[in-house]
Amino acid sequence: MLPALPALLGAALREGDVDREAERRAVAAFRAVRDTGCPSAPTRRQDDWRPSGAG
């Protein structure tokens, strides 16, 4: 995959400008929760896109 491809696809899908501060806060919150070592919440069946039997 080209290194710039995810950024290009993301830009094509978004409308308007990205709120960089909101993005920074969201990433920081995700990392803070991930780094606590908390067990992950169970995935809702309708949100699990893996093939049957993969989970």
PDB file of N, CA, C and O in Angstrom:
ATOM      1  N   MET A   1       0.852  -1.180   0.000  1.00  0.00           N
ATOM      2  CA  MET A   1       0.000   0.000   0.000  1.00  0.00           C
ATOM      3  C   MET A   1       0.893   1.237   0.000  1.00  0.00           C
ATOM      4  O   MET A   1       1.890   1.291   0.698  1.00  0.00           O
ATOM      5  N   LEU A   2       0.506   2.201  -0.776  1.00  0.00           N
ATOM      6  CA  LEU A   2       1.245   3.450  -0.813  1.00  0.00           C
ATOM      7  C   LEU A   2       1.111   4.155   0.523  1.00  0.00           C
ATOM      8  O   LEU A   2       0.015   4.203   1.102  1.00  0.00           O
ATOM      9  N   PRO A   3       2.203   4.728   1.040  1.00  0.00           N
ATOM     10  CA  PRO A   3       2.121   5.387   2.350  1.00  0.00           C
ATOM     11  C   PRO A   3       1.074   6.487   2.415  1.00  0.00           C
ATOM     12  O   PRO A   3       0.446   6.688   3.442  1.00  0.00           O
ATOM     13  N   ALA A   4       0.855   7.207   1.328  1.00  0.00           N
ATOM     14  CA  ALA A   4      -0.085   8.330   1.353  1.00  0.00           C
ATOM     15  C   ALA A   4      -1.522   7.906   1.063  1.00  0.00           C
ATOM     16  O   ALA A   4      -2.439   8.710   1.221  1.00  0.00           O
ATOM     17  N   LEU A   5      -1.734   6.663   0.663  1.00  0.00           N
ATOM     18  CA  LEU A   5      -3.072   6.233   0.264  1.00  0.00           C
ATOM     19  C   LEU A   5      -4.116   6.389   1.374  1.00  0.00           C
ATOM     20  O   LEU A   5      -5.190   6.935   1.109  1.00  0.00           O
ATOM     21  N   PRO A   6      -3.864   5.951   2.618  1.00  0.00           N
ATOM     22  CA  PRO A   6      -4.891   6.143   3.650  1.00  0.00           C
ATOM     23  C   PRO A   6      -5.267   7.615   3.851  1.00  0.00           C
ATOM     24  O   PRO A   6      -6.437   7.938   4.024  1.00  0.00           O
ATOM     25  N   ALA A   7      -4.286   8.491   3.807  1.00  0.00           N
ATOM     26  CA  ALA A   7      -4.574   9.920   3.972  1.00  0.00           C
ATOM     27  C   ALA A   7      -5.393  10.450   2.803  1.00  0.00           C
ATOM     28  O   ALA A   7      -6.322  11.236   2.995  1.00  0.00           O
ATOM     29  N   LEU A   8      -5.063  10.014   1.605  1.00  0.00           N
ATOM     30  CA  LEU A   8      -5.816  10.456   0.435  1.00  0.00           C
ATOM     31  C   LEU A   8      -7.255   9.959   0.473  1.00  0.00           C
ATOM     32  O   LEU A   8      -8.189  10.712   0.168  1.00  0.00           O
ATOM     33  N   LEU A   9      -7.436   8.700   0.847  1.00  0.00           N
ATOM     34  CA  LEU A   9      -8.794   8.158   0.945  1.00  0.00           C
ATOM     35  C   LEU A   9      -9.587   8.862   2.039  1.00  0.00           C
ATOM     36  O   LEU A   9     -10.769   9.176   1.863  1.00  0.00           O
ATOM     37  N   GLY A  10      -8.949   9.097   3.178  1.00  0.00           N
ATOM     38  CA  GLY A  10      -9.623   9.801   4.263  1.00  0.00           C
ATOM     39  C   GLY A  10     -10.047  11.201   3.860  1.00  0.00           C
ATOM     40  O   GLY A  10     -11.159  11.639   4.157  1.00  0.00           O
ATOM     41  N   ALA A  11      -9.175  11.907   3.170  1.00  0.00           N
ATOM     42  CA  ALA A  11      -9.499  13.266   2.720  1.00  0.00           C
ATOM     43  C   ALA A  11     -10.645  13.244   1.721  1.00  0.00           C
ATOM     44  O   ALA A  11     -11.489  14.143   1.722  1.00  0.00           O
ATOM     45  N   ALA A  12     -10.696  12.219   0.891  1.00  0.00           N
ATOM     46  CA  ALA A  12     -11.771  12.125  -0.094  1.00  0.00           C
ATOM     47  C   ALA A  12     -13.119  11.856   0.569  1.00  0.00           C
ATOM     48  O   ALA A  12     -14.161  12.263   0.057  1.00  0.00           O
ATOM     49  N   LEU A  13     -13.115  11.189   1.710  1.00  0.00           N
ATOM     50  CA  LEU A  13     -14.365  10.838   2.391  1.00  0.00           C
ATOM     51  C   LEU A  13     -14.887  11.938   3.305  1.00  0.00           C
ATOM     52  O   LEU A  13     -16.069  11.972   3.620  1.00  0.00           O
ATOM     53  N   ARG A  14     -14.007  12.817   3.766  1.00  0.00           N
ATOM     54  CA  ARG A  14     -14.412  13.877   4.696  1.00  0.00           C
ATOM     55  C   ARG A  14     -14.846  15.116   3.939  1.00  0.00           C
ATOM     56  O   ARG A  14     -14.308  15.457   2.904  1.00  0.00           O
ATOM     57  N   GLU A  15     -15.810  15.808   4.516  1.00  0.00           N
ATOM     58  CA  GLU A  15     -16.231  17.091   3.973  1.00  0.00           C
ATOM     59  C   GLU A  15     -15.706  18.194   4.877  1.00  0.00           C
ATOM     60  O   GLU A  15     -15.754  18.085   6.091  1.00  0.00           O
ATOM     61  N   GLY A  16     -15.206  19.238   4.305  1.00  0.00           N
ATOM     62  CA  GLY A  16     -14.753  20.380   5.085  1.00  0.00           C
ATOM     63  C   GLY A  16     -13.427  20.121   5.774  1.00  0.00           C
ATOM     64  O   GLY A  16     -12.750  19.123   5.535  1.00  0.00           O
ATOM     65  N   ASP A  17     -13.060  21.034   6.620  1.00  0.00           N
ATOM     66  CA  ASP A  17     -11.796  20.951   7.330  1.00  0.00           C
ATOM     67  C   ASP A  17     -11.898  20.015   8.523  1.00  0.00           C
ATOM     68  O   ASP A  17     -12.955  19.866   9.128  1.00  0.00           O
ATOM     69  N   VAL A  18     -10.769  19.430   8.868  1.00  0.00           N
ATOM     70  CA  VAL A  18     -10.683  18.556  10.034  1.00  0.00           C
ATOM     71  C   VAL A  18     -10.332  19.415  11.236  1.00  0.00           C
ATOM     72  O   VAL A  18      -9.431  20.257  11.170  1.00  0.00           O
ATOM     73  N   ASP A  19     -11.038  19.203  12.333  1.00  0.00           N
ATOM     74  CA  ASP A  19     -10.725  19.910  13.573  1.00  0.00           C
ATOM     75  C   ASP A  19      -9.544  19.185  14.208  1.00  0.00           C
ATOM     76  O   ASP A  19      -9.700  18.143  14.840  1.00  0.00           O
ATOM     77  N   ARG A  20      -8.355  19.701  14.000  1.00  0.00           N
ATOM     78  CA  ARG A  20      -7.126  19.033  14.470  1.00  0.00           C
ATOM     79  C   ARG A  20      -7.089  18.883  15.985  1.00  0.00           C
ATOM     80  O   ARG A  20      -6.586  17.889  16.492  1.00  0.00           O
ATOM     81  N   GLU A  21      -7.606  19.851  16.705  1.00  0.00           N
ATOM     82  CA  GLU A  21      -7.616  19.751  18.172  1.00  0.00           C
ATOM     83  C   GLU A  21      -8.550  18.641  18.624  1.00  0.00           C
ATOM     84  O   GLU A  21      -8.225  17.868  19.520  1.00  0.00           O
ATOM     85  N   ALA A  22      -9.717  18.527  18.013  1.00  0.00           N
ATOM     86  CA  ALA A  22     -10.643  17.451  18.355  1.00  0.00           C
ATOM     87  C   ALA A  22     -10.041  16.095  18.008  1.00  0.00           C
ATOM     88  O   ALA A  22     -10.178  15.127  18.765  1.00  0.00           O
ATOM     89  N   GLU A  23      -9.361  16.023  16.883  1.00  0.00           N
ATOM     90  CA  GLU A  23      -8.705  14.778  16.482  1.00  0.00           C
ATOM     91  C   GLU A  23      -7.624  14.398  17.495  1.00  0.00           C
ATOM     92  O   GLU A  23      -7.510  13.243  17.900  1.00  0.00           O
ATOM     93  N   ARG A  24      -6.848  15.378  17.928  1.00  0.00           N
ATOM     94  CA  ARG A  24      -5.794  15.137  18.914  1.00  0.00           C
ATOM     95  C   ARG A  24      -6.377  14.627  20.233  1.00  0.00           C
ATOM     96  O   ARG A  24      -5.875  13.677  20.825  1.00  0.00           O
ATOM     97  N   ARG A  25      -7.485  15.244  20.681  1.00  0.00           N
ATOM     98  CA  ARG A  25      -8.122  14.816  21.927  1.00  0.00           C
ATOM     99  C   ARG A  25      -8.683  13.403  21.807  1.00  0.00           C
ATOM    100  O   ARG A  25      -8.577  12.601  22.734  1.00  0.00           O
ATOM    101  N   ALA A  26      -9.271  13.087  20.655  1.00  0.00           N
ATOM    102  CA  ALA A  26      -9.843  11.756  20.459  1.00  0.00           C
ATOM    103  C   ALA A  26      -8.758  10.687  20.476  1.00  0.00           C
ATOM    104  O   ALA A  26      -8.912   9.630  21.113  1.00  0.00           O
ATOM    105  N   VAL A  27      -7.652  10.952  19.817  1.00  0.00           N
ATOM    106  CA  VAL A  27      -6.546   9.986  19.801  1.00  0.00           C
ATOM    107  C   VAL A  27      -5.959   9.840  21.201  1.00  0.00           C
ATOM    108  O   VAL A  27      -5.666   8.725  21.653  1.00  0.00           O
ATOM    109  N   ALA A  28      -5.801  10.951  21.906  1.00  0.00           N
ATOM    110  CA  ALA A  28      -5.264  10.898  23.268  1.00  0.00           C
ATOM    111  C   ALA A  28      -6.187  10.095  24.190  1.00  0.00           C
ATOM    112  O   ALA A  28      -5.717   9.298  25.007  1.00  0.00           O
ATOM    113  N   ALA A  29      -7.490  10.285  24.051  1.00  0.00           N
ATOM    114  CA  ALA A  29      -8.441   9.531  24.874  1.00  0.00           C
ATOM    115  C   ALA A  29      -8.383   8.045  24.548  1.00  0.00           C
ATOM    116  O   ALA A  29      -8.380   7.197  25.457  1.00  0.00           O
ATOM    117  N   PHE A  30      -8.319   7.701  23.274  1.00  0.00           N
ATOM    118  CA  PHE A  30      -8.211   6.299  22.876  1.00  0.00           C
ATOM    119  C   PHE A  30      -6.952   5.673  23.463  1.00  0.00           C
ATOM    120  O   PHE A  30      -6.994   4.583  24.050  1.00  0.00           O
ATOM    121  N   ARG A  31      -5.830   6.357  23.338  1.00  0.00           N
ATOM    122  CA  ARG A  31      -4.568   5.812  23.852  1.00  0.00           C
ATOM    123  C   ARG A  31      -4.579   5.687  25.363  1.00  0.00           C
ATOM    124  O   ARG A  31      -4.034   4.729  25.907  1.00  0.00           O
ATOM    125  N   ALA A  32      -5.185   6.654  26.060  1.00  0.00           N
ATOM    126  CA  ALA A  32      -5.246   6.588  27.519  1.00  0.00           C
ATOM    127  C   ALA A  32      -6.024   5.361  27.975  1.00  0.00           C
ATOM    128  O   ALA A  32      -5.602   4.650  28.885  1.00  0.00           O
ATOM    129  N   VAL A  33      -7.143   5.099  27.336  1.00  0.00           N
ATOM    130  CA  VAL A  33      -7.944   3.926  27.705  1.00  0.00           C
ATOM    131  C   VAL A  33      -7.198   2.650  27.338  1.00  0.00           C
ATOM    132  O   VAL A  33      -7.125   1.710  28.120  1.00  0.00           O
ATOM    133  N   ARG A  34      -6.624   2.613  26.141  1.00  0.00           N
ATOM    134  CA  ARG A  34      -5.901   1.422  25.695  1.00  0.00           C
ATOM    135  C   ARG A  34      -4.735   1.116  26.625  1.00  0.00           C
ATOM    136  O   ARG A  34      -4.481  -0.039  26.968  1.00  0.00           O
ATOM    137  N   ASP A  35      -4.032   2.144  27.079  1.00  0.00           N
ATOM    138  CA  ASP A  35      -2.842   1.950  27.901  1.00  0.00           C
ATOM    139  C   ASP A  35      -3.152   1.567  29.345  1.00  0.00           C
ATOM    140  O   ASP A  35      -2.246   1.170  30.072  1.00  0.00           O
ATOM    141  N   THR A  36      -4.406   1.672  29.769  1.00  0.00           N
ATOM    142  CA  THR A  36      -4.748   1.262  31.137  1.00  0.00           C
ATOM    143  C   THR A  36      -4.744  -0.245  31.283  1.00  0.00           C
ATOM    144  O   THR A  36      -4.717  -0.757  32.391  1.00  0.00           O
ATOM    145  N   GLY A  37      -4.772  -0.948  30.167  1.00  0.00           N
ATOM    146  CA  GLY A  37      -4.768  -2.403  30.222  1.00  0.00           C
ATOM    147  C   GLY A  37      -6.131  -2.978  30.523  1.00  0.00           C
ATOM    148  O   GLY A  37      -6.260  -4.153  30.843  1.00  0.00           O
ATOM    149  N   CYS A  38      -7.168  -2.147  30.424  1.00  0.00           N
ATOM    150  CA  CYS A  38      -8.526  -2.626  30.672  1.00  0.00           C
ATOM    151  C   CYS A  38      -8.890  -3.672  29.622  1.00  0.00           C
ATOM    152  O   CYS A  38      -8.526  -3.543  28.458  1.00  0.00           O
ATOM    153  N   PRO A  39      -9.599  -4.698  30.049  1.00  0.00           N
ATOM    154  CA  PRO A  39     -10.064  -5.649  29.042  1.00  0.00           C
ATOM    155  C   PRO A  39     -11.030  -4.948  28.099  1.00  0.00           C
ATOM    156  O   PRO A  39     -11.767  -4.053  28.504  1.00  0.00           O
ATOM    157  N   SER A  40     -11.002  -5.344  26.869  1.00  0.00           N
ATOM    158  CA  SER A  40     -11.870  -4.680  25.900  1.00  0.00           C
ATOM    159  C   SER A  40     -13.319  -5.093  26.117  1.00  0.00           C
ATOM    160  O   SER A  40     -13.605  -6.187  26.608  1.00  0.00           O
ATOM    161  N   ALA A  41     -14.199  -4.211  25.749  1.00  0.00           N
ATOM    162  CA  ALA A  41     -15.627  -4.504  25.847  1.00  0.00           C
ATOM    163  C   ALA A  41     -15.972  -5.553  24.789  1.00  0.00           C
ATOM    164  O   ALA A  41     -15.353  -5.604  23.730  1.00  0.00           O
ATOM    165  N   PRO A  42     -16.956  -6.378  25.062  1.00  0.00           N
ATOM    166  CA  PRO A  42     -17.337  -7.359  24.056  1.00  0.00           C
ATOM    167  C   PRO A  42     -17.867  -6.671  22.802  1.00  0.00           C
ATOM    168  O   PRO A  42     -18.497  -5.624  22.877  1.00  0.00           O
ATOM    169  N   THR A  43     -17.566  -7.247  21.676  1.00  0.00           N
ATOM    170  CA  THR A  43     -18.028  -6.702  20.406  1.00  0.00           C
ATOM    171  C   THR A  43     -19.481  -7.086  20.190  1.00  0.00           C
ATOM    172  O   THR A  43     -19.845  -8.242  20.381  1.00  0.00           O
ATOM    173  N   ARG A  44     -20.290  -6.108  19.828  1.00  0.00           N
ATOM    174  CA  ARG A  44     -21.681  -6.420  19.514  1.00  0.00           C
ATOM    175  C   ARG A  44     -21.720  -7.243  18.236  1.00  0.00           C
ATOM    176  O   ARG A  44     -20.955  -6.986  17.308  1.00  0.00           O
ATOM    177  N   ARG A  45     -22.593  -8.209  18.192  1.00  0.00           N
ATOM    178  CA  ARG A  45     -22.671  -9.099  17.039  1.00  0.00           C
ATOM    179  C   ARG A  45     -22.822  -8.324  15.727  1.00  0.00           C
ATOM    180  O   ARG A  45     -22.167  -8.611  14.742  1.00  0.00           O
ATOM    181  N   GLN A  46     -23.656  -7.289  15.730  1.00  0.00           N
ATOM    182  CA  GLN A  46     -23.881  -6.526  14.506  1.00  0.00           C
ATOM    183  C   GLN A  46     -22.675  -5.663  14.121  1.00  0.00           C
ATOM    184  O   GLN A  46     -22.596  -5.191  12.996  1.00  0.00           O
ATOM    185  N   ASP A  47     -21.725  -5.454  15.039  1.00  0.00           N
ATOM    186  CA  ASP A  47     -20.533  -4.671  14.738  1.00  0.00           C
ATOM    187  C   ASP A  47     -19.339  -5.539  14.357  1.00  0.00           C
ATOM    188  O   ASP A  47     -18.308  -5.019  13.951  1.00  0.00           O
ATOM    189  N   ASP A  48     -19.464  -6.853  14.521  1.00  0.00           N
ATOM    190  CA  ASP A  48     -18.360  -7.757  14.237  1.00  0.00           C
ATOM    191  C   ASP A  48     -18.433  -8.190  12.785  1.00  0.00           C
ATOM    192  O   ASP A  48     -19.318  -8.968  12.404  1.00  0.00           O
ATOM    193  N   TRP A  49     -17.530  -7.704  11.975  1.00  0.00           N
ATOM    194  CA  TRP A  49     -17.555  -7.988  10.538  1.00  0.00           C
ATOM    195  C   TRP A  49     -16.692  -9.170  10.156  1.00  0.00           C
ATOM    196  O   TRP A  49     -16.551  -9.494   8.998  1.00  0.00           O
ATOM    197  N   ARG A  50     -16.088  -9.828  11.161  1.00  0.00           N
ATOM    198  CA  ARG A  50     -15.240 -10.983  10.846  1.00  0.00           C
ATOM    199  C   ARG A  50     -16.110 -12.117  10.301  1.00  0.00           C
ATOM    200  O   ARG A  50     -17.292 -12.226  10.639  1.00  0.00           O
ATOM    201  N   PRO A  51     -15.512 -12.992   9.474  1.00  0.00           N
ATOM    202  CA  PRO A  51     -16.259 -14.150   8.987  1.00  0.00           C
ATOM    203  C   PRO A  51     -16.713 -15.021  10.158  1.00  0.00           C
ATOM    204  O   PRO A  51     -16.078 -15.046  11.206  1.00  0.00           O
ATOM    205  N   SER A  52     -17.806 -15.733  10.009  1.00  0.00           N
ATOM    206  CA  SER A  52     -18.308 -16.618  11.060  1.00  0.00           C
ATOM    207  C   SER A  52     -17.220 -17.577  11.500  1.00  0.00           C
ATOM    208  O   SER A  52     -16.501 -18.139  10.677  1.00  0.00           O
ATOM    209  N   GLY A  53     -17.076 -17.733  12.813  1.00  0.00           N
ATOM    210  CA  GLY A  53     -16.074 -18.648  13.358  1.00  0.00           C
ATOM    211  C   GLY A  53     -14.693 -18.055  13.511  1.00  0.00           C
ATOM    212  O   GLY A  53     -13.793 -18.709  14.013  1.00  0.00           O
ATOM    213  N   ALA A  54     -14.491 -16.799  13.112  1.00  0.00           N
ATOM    214  CA  ALA A  54     -13.166 -16.188  13.204  1.00  0.00           C
ATOM    215  C   ALA A  54     -12.911 -15.617  14.588  1.00  0.00           C
ATOM    216  O   ALA A  54     -11.789 -15.286  14.915  1.00  0.00           O
ATOM    217  N   GLY A  55     -13.939 -15.453  15.409  1.00  0.00           N
ATOM    218  CA  GLY A  55     -13.765 -14.806  16.701  1.00  0.00           C
ATOM    219  C   GLY A  55     -13.791 -15.758  17.786  1.00  0.00           C
ATOM    220  O   GLY A  55     -13.544 -15.785  18.867  1.00  0.00           O
TER     221      GLY A  55
END
